[in-house]
Amino acid sequence: MVKSLDFFKENGYLHLEAFFSKEMIAQVLKDAKSTFFRQFLIKGYLSSENSIDDINEDSFNSCLYKLFEEDLECFVNCGKQVQHLISLHRLSLDEKIIEKITELGIKTPNISTRPVLFFNHPKLAKQKVFYKVDAHQDWRSMQGSLNSIVVWVPLIDINIRLGALEIIPKSHLWGLRTDHIDNGFGMVSLSEEENQSLLSVEVNAGDVLIFSSFLVHQSGNNISNAPRWSCHFRYNDLDDITFIERKYAHAYIYKPVEELITKDFPQLEDVLKIYK
Ligand SMILES: O=C(O)CCC(=O)C(=O)O
């Protein structure tokens, strides 16, 4: 434990192998894929004889790319729903994570923002930042406690071809180095030398990569044919004195849209069908 704390303090990250069971991770991935899968069925991309358990990965990915091309609204909405999966949120609250981040110095852990689930691929993005985020520090978007921590969880085995996350060890000791914002990310312009010190962290499903919110990191290049599935959790420390003094500054906005998304829906009979 002391060794991992020392390593974390010095390097700003920890790669913990086989931290979660493969089954727990597989459940989150299955729930995410099922969300898209239901739309594939209703759109006739697949027949109802198909089930999420036996569809092969290539067929699933072809449907995913097709959905992105043919119905962006549906694709984006599925993407939003997967951010709210119960298995995803449950994973983010798992006692093992809370214990580990407590060991790493967070005295009273609190959630900084909702978990995020990524499925990165150039074919699933209209802008580069939606599949590859260049060097950034998460503290700039979180703006929480100084010891805040990010837990990055691969949902599949992720090698360099799939765009393994790249980090700069010890860069948490640079302090806040962001110089502009891109789509909410606090970006860091790297010198040639700093760029050379990026380290790709290949991970397997079940591993976790834990890092300081000040650690500079970026997405690797996904040059494979498959999306890179991962989820990311962020935690603050309610006991950090600077956070207390900053009145628990909170940087995220979350509110419902005002308009009725589906015009003239629901009619009374739609509601009654549910209850009668
Ligand atoms: O996972 C990635 O490739 C980039 C996302 C990221 O670094 C983040 O959410 O802070």
PDB file of C-alpha atoms and ligand atoms in Angstrom:
ATOM      1  CA  MET A   1       0.000   0.000   0.000  1.00  0.00           C
ATOM      2  CA  VAL A   2       2.743   2.444   1.027  1.00  0.00           C
ATOM      3  CA  LYS A   3       4.608   1.517  -2.137  1.00  0.00           C
ATOM      4  CA  SER A   4       1.611   2.297  -4.336  1.00  0.00           C
ATOM      5  CA  LEU A   5       1.018   5.571  -2.487  1.00  0.00           C
ATOM      6  CA  ASP A   6       4.665   6.555  -2.979  1.00  0.00           C
ATOM      7  CA  PHE A   7       4.497   5.624  -6.654  1.00  0.00           C
ATOM      8  CA  PHE A   8       1.268   7.576  -7.078  1.00  0.00           C
ATOM      9  CA  LYS A   9       2.638  10.676  -5.378  1.00  0.00           C
ATOM     10  CA  GLU A  10       5.815  10.586  -7.417  1.00  0.00           C
ATOM     11  CA  ASN A  11       4.380   9.658 -10.812  1.00  0.00           C
ATOM     12  CA  GLY A  12       0.806  10.905 -10.597  1.00  0.00           C
ATOM     13  CA  TYR A  13      -0.782   7.633 -11.681  1.00  0.00           C
ATOM     14  CA  LEU A  14      -1.254   3.951 -10.847  1.00  0.00           C
ATOM     15  CA  HIS A  15      -2.055   1.133 -13.225  1.00  0.00           C
ATOM     16  CA  LEU A  16      -3.788  -1.607 -11.234  1.00  0.00           C
ATOM     17  CA  GLU A  17      -4.166  -4.852 -13.115  1.00  0.00           C
ATOM     18  CA  ALA A  18      -7.210  -7.130 -12.681  1.00  0.00           C
ATOM     19  CA  PHE A  19      -8.743  -4.707 -10.188  1.00  0.00           C
ATOM     20  CA  PHE A  20     -12.308  -5.631 -11.155  1.00  0.00           C
ATOM     21  CA  SER A  21     -13.663  -8.984 -12.217  1.00  0.00           C
ATOM     22  CA  LYS A  22     -14.051  -9.399 -15.979  1.00  0.00           C
ATOM     23  CA  GLU A  23     -17.773 -10.138 -15.390  1.00  0.00           C
ATOM     24  CA  MET A  24     -18.412  -6.788 -13.740  1.00  0.00           C
ATOM     25  CA  ILE A  25     -16.806  -4.953 -16.636  1.00  0.00           C
ATOM     26  CA  ALA A  26     -18.542  -7.148 -19.217  1.00  0.00           C
ATOM     27  CA  GLN A  27     -21.908  -6.201 -17.706  1.00  0.00           C
ATOM     28  CA  VAL A  28     -21.343  -2.485 -18.282  1.00  0.00           C
ATOM     29  CA  LEU A  29     -20.233  -3.142 -21.860  1.00  0.00           C
ATOM     30  CA  LYS A  30     -23.209  -5.399 -22.499  1.00  0.00           C
ATOM     31  CA  ASP A  31     -25.651  -2.826 -21.091  1.00  0.00           C
ATOM     32  CA  ALA A  32     -24.102  -0.120 -23.268  1.00  0.00           C
ATOM     33  CA  LYS A  33     -24.175  -2.254 -26.403  1.00  0.00           C
ATOM     34  CA  SER A  34     -27.747  -3.393 -25.686  1.00  0.00           C
ATOM     35  CA  THR A  35     -28.885   0.230 -25.701  1.00  0.00           C
ATOM     36  CA  PHE A  36     -27.730   0.581 -29.314  1.00  0.00           C
ATOM     37  CA  PHE A  37     -28.819  -2.978 -30.146  1.00  0.00           C
ATOM     38  CA  ARG A  38     -32.508  -2.233 -29.416  1.00  0.00           C
ATOM     39  CA  GLN A  39     -32.349   0.546 -31.984  1.00  0.00           C
ATOM     40  CA  PHE A  40     -30.661  -1.783 -34.513  1.00  0.00           C
ATOM     41  CA  LEU A  41     -33.643  -4.133 -34.140  1.00  0.00           C
ATOM     42  CA  ILE A  42     -36.345  -1.495 -34.481  1.00  0.00           C
ATOM     43  CA  LYS A  43     -34.573  -0.078 -37.541  1.00  0.00           C
ATOM     44  CA  GLY A  44     -34.335  -3.533 -39.132  1.00  0.00           C
ATOM     45  CA  TYR A  45     -30.516  -3.537 -39.232  1.00  0.00           C
ATOM     46  CA  LEU A  46     -30.770  -6.903 -37.494  1.00  0.00           C
ATOM     47  CA  SER A  47     -33.579  -9.417 -37.243  1.00  0.00           C
ATOM     48  CA  SER A  48     -35.278 -10.265 -33.960  1.00  0.00           C
ATOM     49  CA  GLU A  49     -33.607 -13.703 -34.058  1.00  0.00           C
ATOM     50  CA  ASN A  50     -30.375 -11.909 -33.223  1.00  0.00           C
ATOM     51  CA  SER A  51     -29.531 -11.479 -29.581  1.00  0.00           C
ATOM     52  CA  ILE A  52     -26.938  -9.254 -27.985  1.00  0.00           C
ATOM     53  CA  ASP A  53     -25.242 -12.373 -26.621  1.00  0.00           C
ATOM     54  CA  ASP A  54     -24.550 -13.993 -29.955  1.00  0.00           C
ATOM     55  CA  ILE A  55     -24.011 -11.110 -32.349  1.00  0.00           C
ATOM     56  CA  ASN A  56     -20.369 -10.971 -33.390  1.00  0.00           C
ATOM     57  CA  GLU A  57     -18.346  -7.841 -32.854  1.00  0.00           C
ATOM     58  CA  ASP A  58     -17.897  -7.015 -36.537  1.00  0.00           C
ATOM     59  CA  SER A  59     -21.657  -7.133 -37.197  1.00  0.00           C
ATOM     60  CA  PHE A  60     -22.327  -5.017 -34.108  1.00  0.00           C
ATOM     61  CA  ASN A  61     -19.754  -2.445 -35.203  1.00  0.00           C
ATOM     62  CA  SER A  62     -21.126  -2.321 -38.760  1.00  0.00           C
ATOM     63  CA  CYS A  63     -24.567  -1.517 -37.336  1.00  0.00           C
ATOM     64  CA  LEU A  64     -23.062   1.113 -35.057  1.00  0.00           C
ATOM     65  CA  TYR A  65     -21.305   2.858 -37.961  1.00  0.00           C
ATOM     66  CA  LYS A  66     -24.480   2.604 -40.033  1.00  0.00           C
ATOM     67  CA  LEU A  67     -26.570   4.177 -37.268  1.00  0.00           C
ATOM     68  CA  PHE A  68     -24.074   7.027 -37.006  1.00  0.00           C
ATOM     69  CA  GLU A  69     -24.311   7.649 -40.764  1.00  0.00           C
ATOM     70  CA  GLU A  70     -28.072   7.233 -41.126  1.00  0.00           C
ATOM     71  CA  ASP A  71     -29.549   8.637 -37.919  1.00  0.00           C
ATOM     72  CA  LEU A  72     -27.198  10.829 -35.958  1.00  0.00           C
ATOM     73  CA  GLU A  73     -29.925  11.928 -33.542  1.00  0.00           C
ATOM     74  CA  CYS A  74     -30.654   8.330 -32.597  1.00  0.00           C
ATOM     75  CA  PHE A  75     -26.934   7.554 -32.281  1.00  0.00           C
ATOM     76  CA  VAL A  76     -26.325  10.585 -30.056  1.00  0.00           C
ATOM     77  CA  ASN A  77     -29.343   9.781 -27.890  1.00  0.00           C
ATOM     78  CA  CYS A  78     -28.143   6.184 -27.410  1.00  0.00           C
ATOM     79  CA  GLY A  79     -24.793   7.679 -26.468  1.00  0.00           C
ATOM     80  CA  LYS A  80     -26.543   9.820 -23.888  1.00  0.00           C
ATOM     81  CA  GLN A  81     -28.545   6.907 -22.464  1.00  0.00           C
ATOM     82  CA  VAL A  82     -25.399   4.849 -21.931  1.00  0.00           C
ATOM     83  CA  GLN A  83     -24.082   7.586 -19.668  1.00  0.00           C
ATOM     84  CA  HIS A  84     -26.948   6.743 -17.318  1.00  0.00           C
ATOM     85  CA  LEU A  85     -26.618   2.966 -17.081  1.00  0.00           C
ATOM     86  CA  ILE A  86     -27.141   1.617 -13.614  1.00  0.00           C
ATOM     87  CA  SER A  87     -24.224  -0.815 -14.014  1.00  0.00           C
ATOM     88  CA  LEU A  88     -21.974   2.100 -14.989  1.00  0.00           C
ATOM     89  CA  HIS A  89     -22.975   4.186 -11.999  1.00  0.00           C
ATOM     90  CA  ARG A  90     -22.741   1.143  -9.725  1.00  0.00           C
ATOM     91  CA  LEU A  91     -19.182   0.540 -10.929  1.00  0.00           C
ATOM     92  CA  SER A  92     -18.258   4.141 -10.171  1.00  0.00           C
ATOM     93  CA  LEU A  93     -19.475   3.672  -6.600  1.00  0.00           C
ATOM     94  CA  ASP A  94     -17.790   0.318  -6.065  1.00  0.00           C
ATOM     95  CA  GLU A  95     -16.308   0.009  -2.600  1.00  0.00           C
ATOM     96  CA  LYS A  96     -12.945  -1.087  -4.035  1.00  0.00           C
ATOM     97  CA  ILE A  97     -12.588   2.236  -5.852  1.00  0.00           C
ATOM     98  CA  ILE A  98     -13.606   4.243  -2.841  1.00  0.00           C
ATOM     99  CA  GLU A  99     -11.113   2.334  -0.644  1.00  0.00           C
ATOM    100  CA  LYS A 100      -8.313   2.765  -3.177  1.00  0.00           C
ATOM    101  CA  ILE A 101      -8.779   6.500  -3.658  1.00  0.00           C
ATOM    102  CA  THR A 102      -8.994   6.899   0.103  1.00  0.00           C
ATOM    103  CA  GLU A 103      -5.618   5.126   0.375  1.00  0.00           C
ATOM    104  CA  LEU A 104      -4.319   7.570  -2.214  1.00  0.00           C
ATOM    105  CA  GLY A 105      -5.158  10.527  -0.032  1.00  0.00           C
ATOM    106  CA  ILE A 106      -8.798  11.430  -0.607  1.00  0.00           C
ATOM    107  CA  LYS A 107     -10.141  11.665   2.921  1.00  0.00           C
ATOM    108  CA  THR A 108     -13.821  12.182   2.140  1.00  0.00           C
ATOM    109  CA  PRO A 109     -14.484  11.122  -1.449  1.00  0.00           C
ATOM    110  CA  ASN A 110     -17.295  12.784  -3.338  1.00  0.00           C
ATOM    111  CA  ILE A 111     -18.381  12.498  -6.939  1.00  0.00           C
ATOM    112  CA  SER A 112     -17.096  15.370  -9.048  1.00  0.00           C
ATOM    113  CA  THR A 113     -19.355  14.709 -12.010  1.00  0.00           C
ATOM    114  CA  ARG A 114     -21.389  11.879 -13.479  1.00  0.00           C
ATOM    115  CA  PRO A 115     -19.446   8.928 -14.889  1.00  0.00           C
ATOM    116  CA  VAL A 116     -18.695   9.090 -18.593  1.00  0.00           C
ATOM    117  CA  LEU A 117     -18.617   6.205 -21.027  1.00  0.00           C
ATOM    118  CA  PHE A 118     -16.629   6.615 -24.251  1.00  0.00           C
ATOM    119  CA  PHE A 119     -16.766   4.582 -27.453  1.00  0.00           C
ATOM    120  CA  ASN A 120     -14.104   6.266 -29.551  1.00  0.00           C
ATOM    121  CA  HIS A 121     -13.602   5.750 -33.229  1.00  0.00           C
ATOM    122  CA  PRO A 122     -12.957   8.209 -36.069  1.00  0.00           C
ATOM    123  CA  LYS A 123     -16.000   6.754 -37.866  1.00  0.00           C
ATOM    124  CA  LEU A 124     -18.207   7.745 -34.908  1.00  0.00           C
ATOM    125  CA  ALA A 125     -17.316  11.409 -34.691  1.00  0.00           C
ATOM    126  CA  LYS A 126     -18.040  14.601 -36.609  1.00  0.00           C
ATOM    127  CA  GLN A 127     -15.148  16.390 -34.912  1.00  0.00           C
ATOM    128  CA  LYS A 128     -11.728  15.100 -33.884  1.00  0.00           C
ATOM    129  CA  VAL A 129     -12.256  15.965 -30.205  1.00  0.00           C
ATOM    130  CA  PHE A 130     -15.099  13.413 -30.114  1.00  0.00           C
ATOM    131  CA  TYR A 131     -12.720  10.518 -30.780  1.00  0.00           C
ATOM    132  CA  LYS A 132      -9.298  11.848 -29.865  1.00  0.00           C
ATOM    133  CA  VAL A 133      -8.683  14.379 -27.122  1.00  0.00           C
ATOM    134  CA  ASP A 134      -5.206  15.903 -27.286  1.00  0.00           C
ATOM    135  CA  ALA A 135      -3.082  16.635 -24.214  1.00  0.00           C
ATOM    136  CA  HIS A 136      -5.174  17.993 -21.360  1.00  0.00           C
ATOM    137  CA  GLN A 137      -5.588  18.116 -17.587  1.00  0.00           C
ATOM    138  CA  ASP A 138      -8.923  17.129 -16.093  1.00  0.00           C
ATOM    139  CA  TRP A 139      -8.609  19.507 -13.149  1.00  0.00           C
ATOM    140  CA  ARG A 140      -9.440  22.413 -15.468  1.00  0.00           C
ATOM    141  CA  SER A 141     -12.901  21.043 -16.202  1.00  0.00           C
ATOM    142  CA  MET A 142     -13.468  19.674 -12.677  1.00  0.00           C
ATOM    143  CA  GLN A 143     -12.132  22.652 -10.681  1.00  0.00           C
ATOM    144  CA  GLY A 144     -12.627  20.704  -7.461  1.00  0.00           C
ATOM    145  CA  SER A 145     -10.218  19.600  -4.735  1.00  0.00           C
ATOM    146  CA  LEU A 146      -6.494  19.782  -5.451  1.00  0.00           C
ATOM    147  CA  ASN A 147      -6.095  16.080  -4.718  1.00  0.00           C
ATOM    148  CA  SER A 148      -8.980  15.099  -7.024  1.00  0.00           C
ATOM    149  CA  ILE A 149      -8.569  11.811  -8.818  1.00  0.00           C
ATOM    150  CA  VAL A 150      -9.644  10.269 -12.105  1.00  0.00           C
ATOM    151  CA  VAL A 151     -10.309   6.556 -12.447  1.00  0.00           C
ATOM    152  CA  TRP A 152     -10.084   5.421 -16.068  1.00  0.00           C
ATOM    153  CA  VAL A 153     -11.596   1.984 -16.685  1.00  0.00           C
ATOM    154  CA  PRO A 154     -11.195   0.079 -19.962  1.00  0.00           C
ATOM    155  CA  LEU A 155     -14.266  -1.938 -20.920  1.00  0.00           C
ATOM    156  CA  ILE A 156     -12.239  -4.030 -23.378  1.00  0.00           C
ATOM    157  CA  ASP A 157      -8.549  -4.858 -23.753  1.00  0.00           C
ATOM    158  CA  ILE A 158      -7.007  -1.675 -25.158  1.00  0.00           C
ATOM    159  CA  ASN A 159      -3.679  -1.798 -26.962  1.00  0.00           C
ATOM    160  CA  ILE A 160      -1.882   0.918 -28.877  1.00  0.00           C
ATOM    161  CA  ARG A 161      -3.767   0.164 -32.126  1.00  0.00           C
ATOM    162  CA  LEU A 162      -7.057   0.778 -30.288  1.00  0.00           C
ATOM    163  CA  GLY A 163      -5.763   4.113 -29.006  1.00  0.00           C
ATOM    164  CA  ALA A 164      -4.444   3.284 -25.534  1.00  0.00           C
ATOM    165  CA  LEU A 165      -4.489   6.344 -23.288  1.00  0.00           C
ATOM    166  CA  GLU A 166      -1.200   8.270 -23.288  1.00  0.00           C
ATOM    167  CA  ILE A 167       0.042   9.925 -20.118  1.00  0.00           C
ATOM    168  CA  ILE A 168       3.035  12.001 -19.081  1.00  0.00           C
ATOM    169  CA  PRO A 169       4.318  10.499 -15.831  1.00  0.00           C
ATOM    170  CA  LYS A 170       5.097  13.136 -13.157  1.00  0.00           C
ATOM    171  CA  SER A 171       3.279  15.894 -15.085  1.00  0.00           C
ATOM    172  CA  HIS A 172       0.886  16.339 -12.138  1.00  0.00           C
ATOM    173  CA  LEU A 173       3.833  18.178 -10.577  1.00  0.00           C
ATOM    174  CA  TRP A 174       3.634  20.857 -13.288  1.00  0.00           C
ATOM    175  CA  GLY A 175       0.536  22.348 -11.646  1.00  0.00           C
ATOM    176  CA  LEU A 176      -2.191  23.804 -13.835  1.00  0.00           C
ATOM    177  CA  ARG A 177      -0.735  24.138 -17.339  1.00  0.00           C
ATOM    178  CA  THR A 178      -3.896  24.485 -19.441  1.00  0.00           C
ATOM    179  CA  ASP A 179      -3.937  27.308 -21.969  1.00  0.00           C
ATOM    180  CA  HIS A 180      -7.237  26.904 -23.777  1.00  0.00           C
ATOM    181  CA  ILE A 181     -10.500  24.990 -23.631  1.00  0.00           C
ATOM    182  CA  ASP A 182     -11.694  22.614 -26.323  1.00  0.00           C
ATOM    183  CA  ASN A 183     -15.184  21.204 -25.910  1.00  0.00           C
ATOM    184  CA  GLY A 184     -14.891  21.492 -22.126  1.00  0.00           C
ATOM    185  CA  PHE A 185     -11.417  19.926 -21.920  1.00  0.00           C
ATOM    186  CA  GLY A 186      -8.586  22.023 -20.431  1.00  0.00           C
ATOM    187  CA  MET A 187      -5.936  21.675 -23.120  1.00  0.00           C
ATOM    188  CA  VAL A 188      -2.164  21.770 -22.582  1.00  0.00           C
ATOM    189  CA  SER A 189       0.230  22.804 -25.365  1.00  0.00           C
ATOM    190  CA  LEU A 190       3.247  20.512 -25.154  1.00  0.00           C
ATOM    191  CA  SER A 191       6.825  21.299 -26.116  1.00  0.00           C
ATOM    192  CA  GLU A 192       8.567  18.852 -28.445  1.00  0.00           C
ATOM    193  CA  GLU A 193      10.412  17.378 -25.459  1.00  0.00           C
ATOM    194  CA  GLU A 194       7.220  17.006 -23.395  1.00  0.00           C
ATOM    195  CA  ASN A 195       5.551  15.354 -26.354  1.00  0.00           C
ATOM    196  CA  GLN A 196       8.342  12.781 -26.411  1.00  0.00           C
ATOM    197  CA  SER A 197       7.616  11.811 -22.805  1.00  0.00           C
ATOM    198  CA  LEU A 198       4.062  10.609 -23.539  1.00  0.00           C
ATOM    199  CA  LEU A 199       3.679   7.000 -22.428  1.00  0.00           C
ATOM    200  CA  SER A 200       0.993   4.686 -23.872  1.00  0.00           C
ATOM    201  CA  VAL A 201      -0.675   2.631 -21.180  1.00  0.00           C
ATOM    202  CA  GLU A 202      -2.001  -0.616 -22.616  1.00  0.00           C
ATOM    203  CA  VAL A 203      -4.704  -2.034 -20.373  1.00  0.00           C
ATOM    204  CA  ASN A 204      -7.011  -5.035 -20.180  1.00  0.00           C
ATOM    205  CA  ALA A 205     -10.660  -5.255 -19.218  1.00  0.00           C
ATOM    206  CA  GLY A 206     -10.658  -5.439 -15.403  1.00  0.00           C
ATOM    207  CA  ASP A 207      -7.657  -3.091 -15.015  1.00  0.00           C
ATOM    208  CA  VAL A 208      -7.983   0.482 -13.809  1.00  0.00           C
ATOM    209  CA  LEU A 209      -5.771   3.457 -14.418  1.00  0.00           C
ATOM    210  CA  ILE A 210      -5.974   5.933 -11.567  1.00  0.00           C
ATOM    211  CA  PHE A 211      -4.447   9.370 -11.951  1.00  0.00           C
ATOM    212  CA  SER A 212      -4.239  12.817 -10.439  1.00  0.00           C
ATOM    213  CA  SER A 213      -6.561  15.291 -12.130  1.00  0.00           C
ATOM    214  CA  PHE A 214      -3.396  17.308 -12.890  1.00  0.00           C
ATOM    215  CA  LEU A 215      -1.740  14.482 -14.840  1.00  0.00           C
ATOM    216  CA  VAL A 216      -1.403  15.445 -18.506  1.00  0.00           C
ATOM    217  CA  HIS A 217      -2.927  12.767 -20.715  1.00  0.00           C
ATOM    218  CA  GLN A 218      -4.403  12.330 -24.177  1.00  0.00           C
ATOM    219  CA  SER A 219      -6.233   9.754 -26.260  1.00  0.00           C
ATOM    220  CA  GLY A 220      -4.060   7.514 -28.384  1.00  0.00           C
ATOM    221  CA  ASN A 221      -4.812   7.083 -32.091  1.00  0.00           C
ATOM    222  CA  ASN A 222      -7.417   4.430 -32.717  1.00  0.00           C
ATOM    223  CA  ILE A 223      -6.213   2.934 -35.997  1.00  0.00           C
ATOM    224  CA  SER A 224      -8.207  -0.280 -35.596  1.00  0.00           C
ATOM    225  CA  ASN A 225     -11.620  -1.007 -37.104  1.00  0.00           C
ATOM    226  CA  ALA A 226     -13.326  -1.152 -33.714  1.00  0.00           C
ATOM    227  CA  PRO A 227     -14.468   1.468 -31.229  1.00  0.00           C
ATOM    228  CA  ARG A 228     -12.452   1.847 -28.037  1.00  0.00           C
ATOM    229  CA  TRP A 229     -14.847   1.358 -25.082  1.00  0.00           C
ATOM    230  CA  SER A 230     -13.872   2.896 -21.743  1.00  0.00           C
ATOM    231  CA  CYS A 231     -15.428   4.705 -18.806  1.00  0.00           C
ATOM    232  CA  HIS A 232     -14.058   7.442 -16.602  1.00  0.00           C
ATOM    233  CA  PHE A 233     -14.912   8.470 -13.063  1.00  0.00           C
ATOM    234  CA  ARG A 234     -13.862  11.614 -11.193  1.00  0.00           C
ATOM    235  CA  TYR A 235     -13.741  12.187  -7.452  1.00  0.00           C
ATOM    236  CA  ASN A 236     -13.134  15.175  -5.187  1.00  0.00           C
ATOM    237  CA  ASP A 237     -12.183  15.345  -1.540  1.00  0.00           C
ATOM    238  CA  LEU A 238     -14.697  17.220   0.601  1.00  0.00           C
ATOM    239  CA  ASP A 239     -11.966  17.535   3.233  1.00  0.00           C
ATOM    240  CA  ASP A 240      -9.469  19.399   1.045  1.00  0.00           C
ATOM    241  CA  ILE A 241      -9.089  22.756   2.784  1.00  0.00           C
ATOM    242  CA  THR A 242      -8.656  24.696  -0.472  1.00  0.00           C
ATOM    243  CA  PHE A 243     -11.902  23.167  -1.755  1.00  0.00           C
ATOM    244  CA  ILE A 244     -13.680  24.132   1.456  1.00  0.00           C
ATOM    245  CA  GLU A 245     -12.264  27.650   1.270  1.00  0.00           C
ATOM    246  CA  ARG A 246     -13.355  27.904  -2.381  1.00  0.00           C
ATOM    247  CA  LYS A 247     -16.913  27.207  -1.196  1.00  0.00           C
ATOM    248  CA  TYR A 248     -16.903  23.804  -2.940  1.00  0.00           C
ATOM    249  CA  ALA A 249     -16.665  25.394  -6.393  1.00  0.00           C
ATOM    250  CA  HIS A 250     -18.693  23.329  -8.862  1.00  0.00           C
ATOM    251  CA  ALA A 251     -18.075  23.526 -12.597  1.00  0.00           C
ATOM    252  CA  TYR A 252     -20.759  21.387 -14.214  1.00  0.00           C
ATOM    253  CA  ILE A 253     -24.125  22.458 -15.593  1.00  0.00           C
ATOM    254  CA  TYR A 254     -26.948  19.918 -15.786  1.00  0.00           C
ATOM    255  CA  LYS A 255     -30.455  20.947 -16.706  1.00  0.00           C
ATOM    256  CA  PRO A 256     -33.386  19.764 -18.808  1.00  0.00           C
ATOM    257  CA  VAL A 257     -34.238  21.300 -22.187  1.00  0.00           C
ATOM    258  CA  GLU A 258     -37.372  23.405 -22.185  1.00  0.00           C
ATOM    259  CA  GLU A 259     -39.005  22.346 -25.437  1.00  0.00           C
ATOM    260  CA  LEU A 260     -41.110  19.220 -25.960  1.00  0.00           C
ATOM    261  CA  ILE A 261     -38.675  16.970 -27.842  1.00  0.00           C
ATOM    262  CA  THR A 262     -41.365  14.847 -29.562  1.00  0.00           C
ATOM    263  CA  LYS A 263     -44.085  17.168 -30.796  1.00  0.00           C
ATOM    264  CA  ASP A 264     -47.620  16.319 -29.585  1.00  0.00           C
ATOM    265  CA  PHE A 265     -46.395  13.379 -27.536  1.00  0.00           C
ATOM    266  CA  PRO A 266     -47.763  11.839 -25.383  1.00  0.00           C
ATOM    267  CA  GLN A 267     -51.487  11.807 -26.122  1.00  0.00           C
ATOM    268  CA  LEU A 268     -53.768  10.600 -23.339  1.00  0.00           C
ATOM    269  CA  GLU A 269     -54.176   7.167 -24.961  1.00  0.00           C
ATOM    270  CA  ASP A 270     -50.398   6.673 -25.006  1.00  0.00           C
ATOM    271  CA  VAL A 271     -50.288   7.156 -21.260  1.00  0.00           C
ATOM    272  CA  LEU A 272     -53.353   5.016 -20.588  1.00  0.00           C
ATOM    273  CA  LYS A 273     -51.817   2.081 -22.537  1.00  0.00           C
ATOM    274  CA  ILE A 274     -49.173   1.882 -19.866  1.00  0.00           C
ATOM    275  CA  TYR A 275     -51.594   1.613 -16.993  1.00  0.00           C
ATOM    276  CA  LYS A 276     -54.584  -0.276 -18.408  1.00  0.00           C
TER     277      LYS A 276
HETATM  278  O1  LIG B   1     -10.253   8.589 -22.886  1.00  0.00           O
HETATM  279  C1  LIG B   1      -9.786   9.391 -23.678  1.00  0.00           C
HETATM  280  O2  LIG B   1      -9.252   9.048 -24.721  1.00  0.00           O
HETATM  281  C2  LIG B   1      -9.827  10.825 -23.441  1.00  0.00           C
HETATM  282  C3  LIG B   1     -10.754  11.171 -22.369  1.00  0.00           C
HETATM  283  C4  LIG B   1     -10.091  11.778 -21.261  1.00  0.00           C
HETATM  284  O3  LIG B   1      -8.912  11.836 -21.191  1.00  0.00           O
HETATM  285  C5  LIG B   1     -10.900  12.372 -20.224  1.00  0.00           C
HETATM  286  O4  LIG B   1     -12.107  12.080 -20.163  1.00  0.00           O
HETATM  287  O5  LIG B   1     -10.353  13.131 -19.460  1.00  0.00           O
END
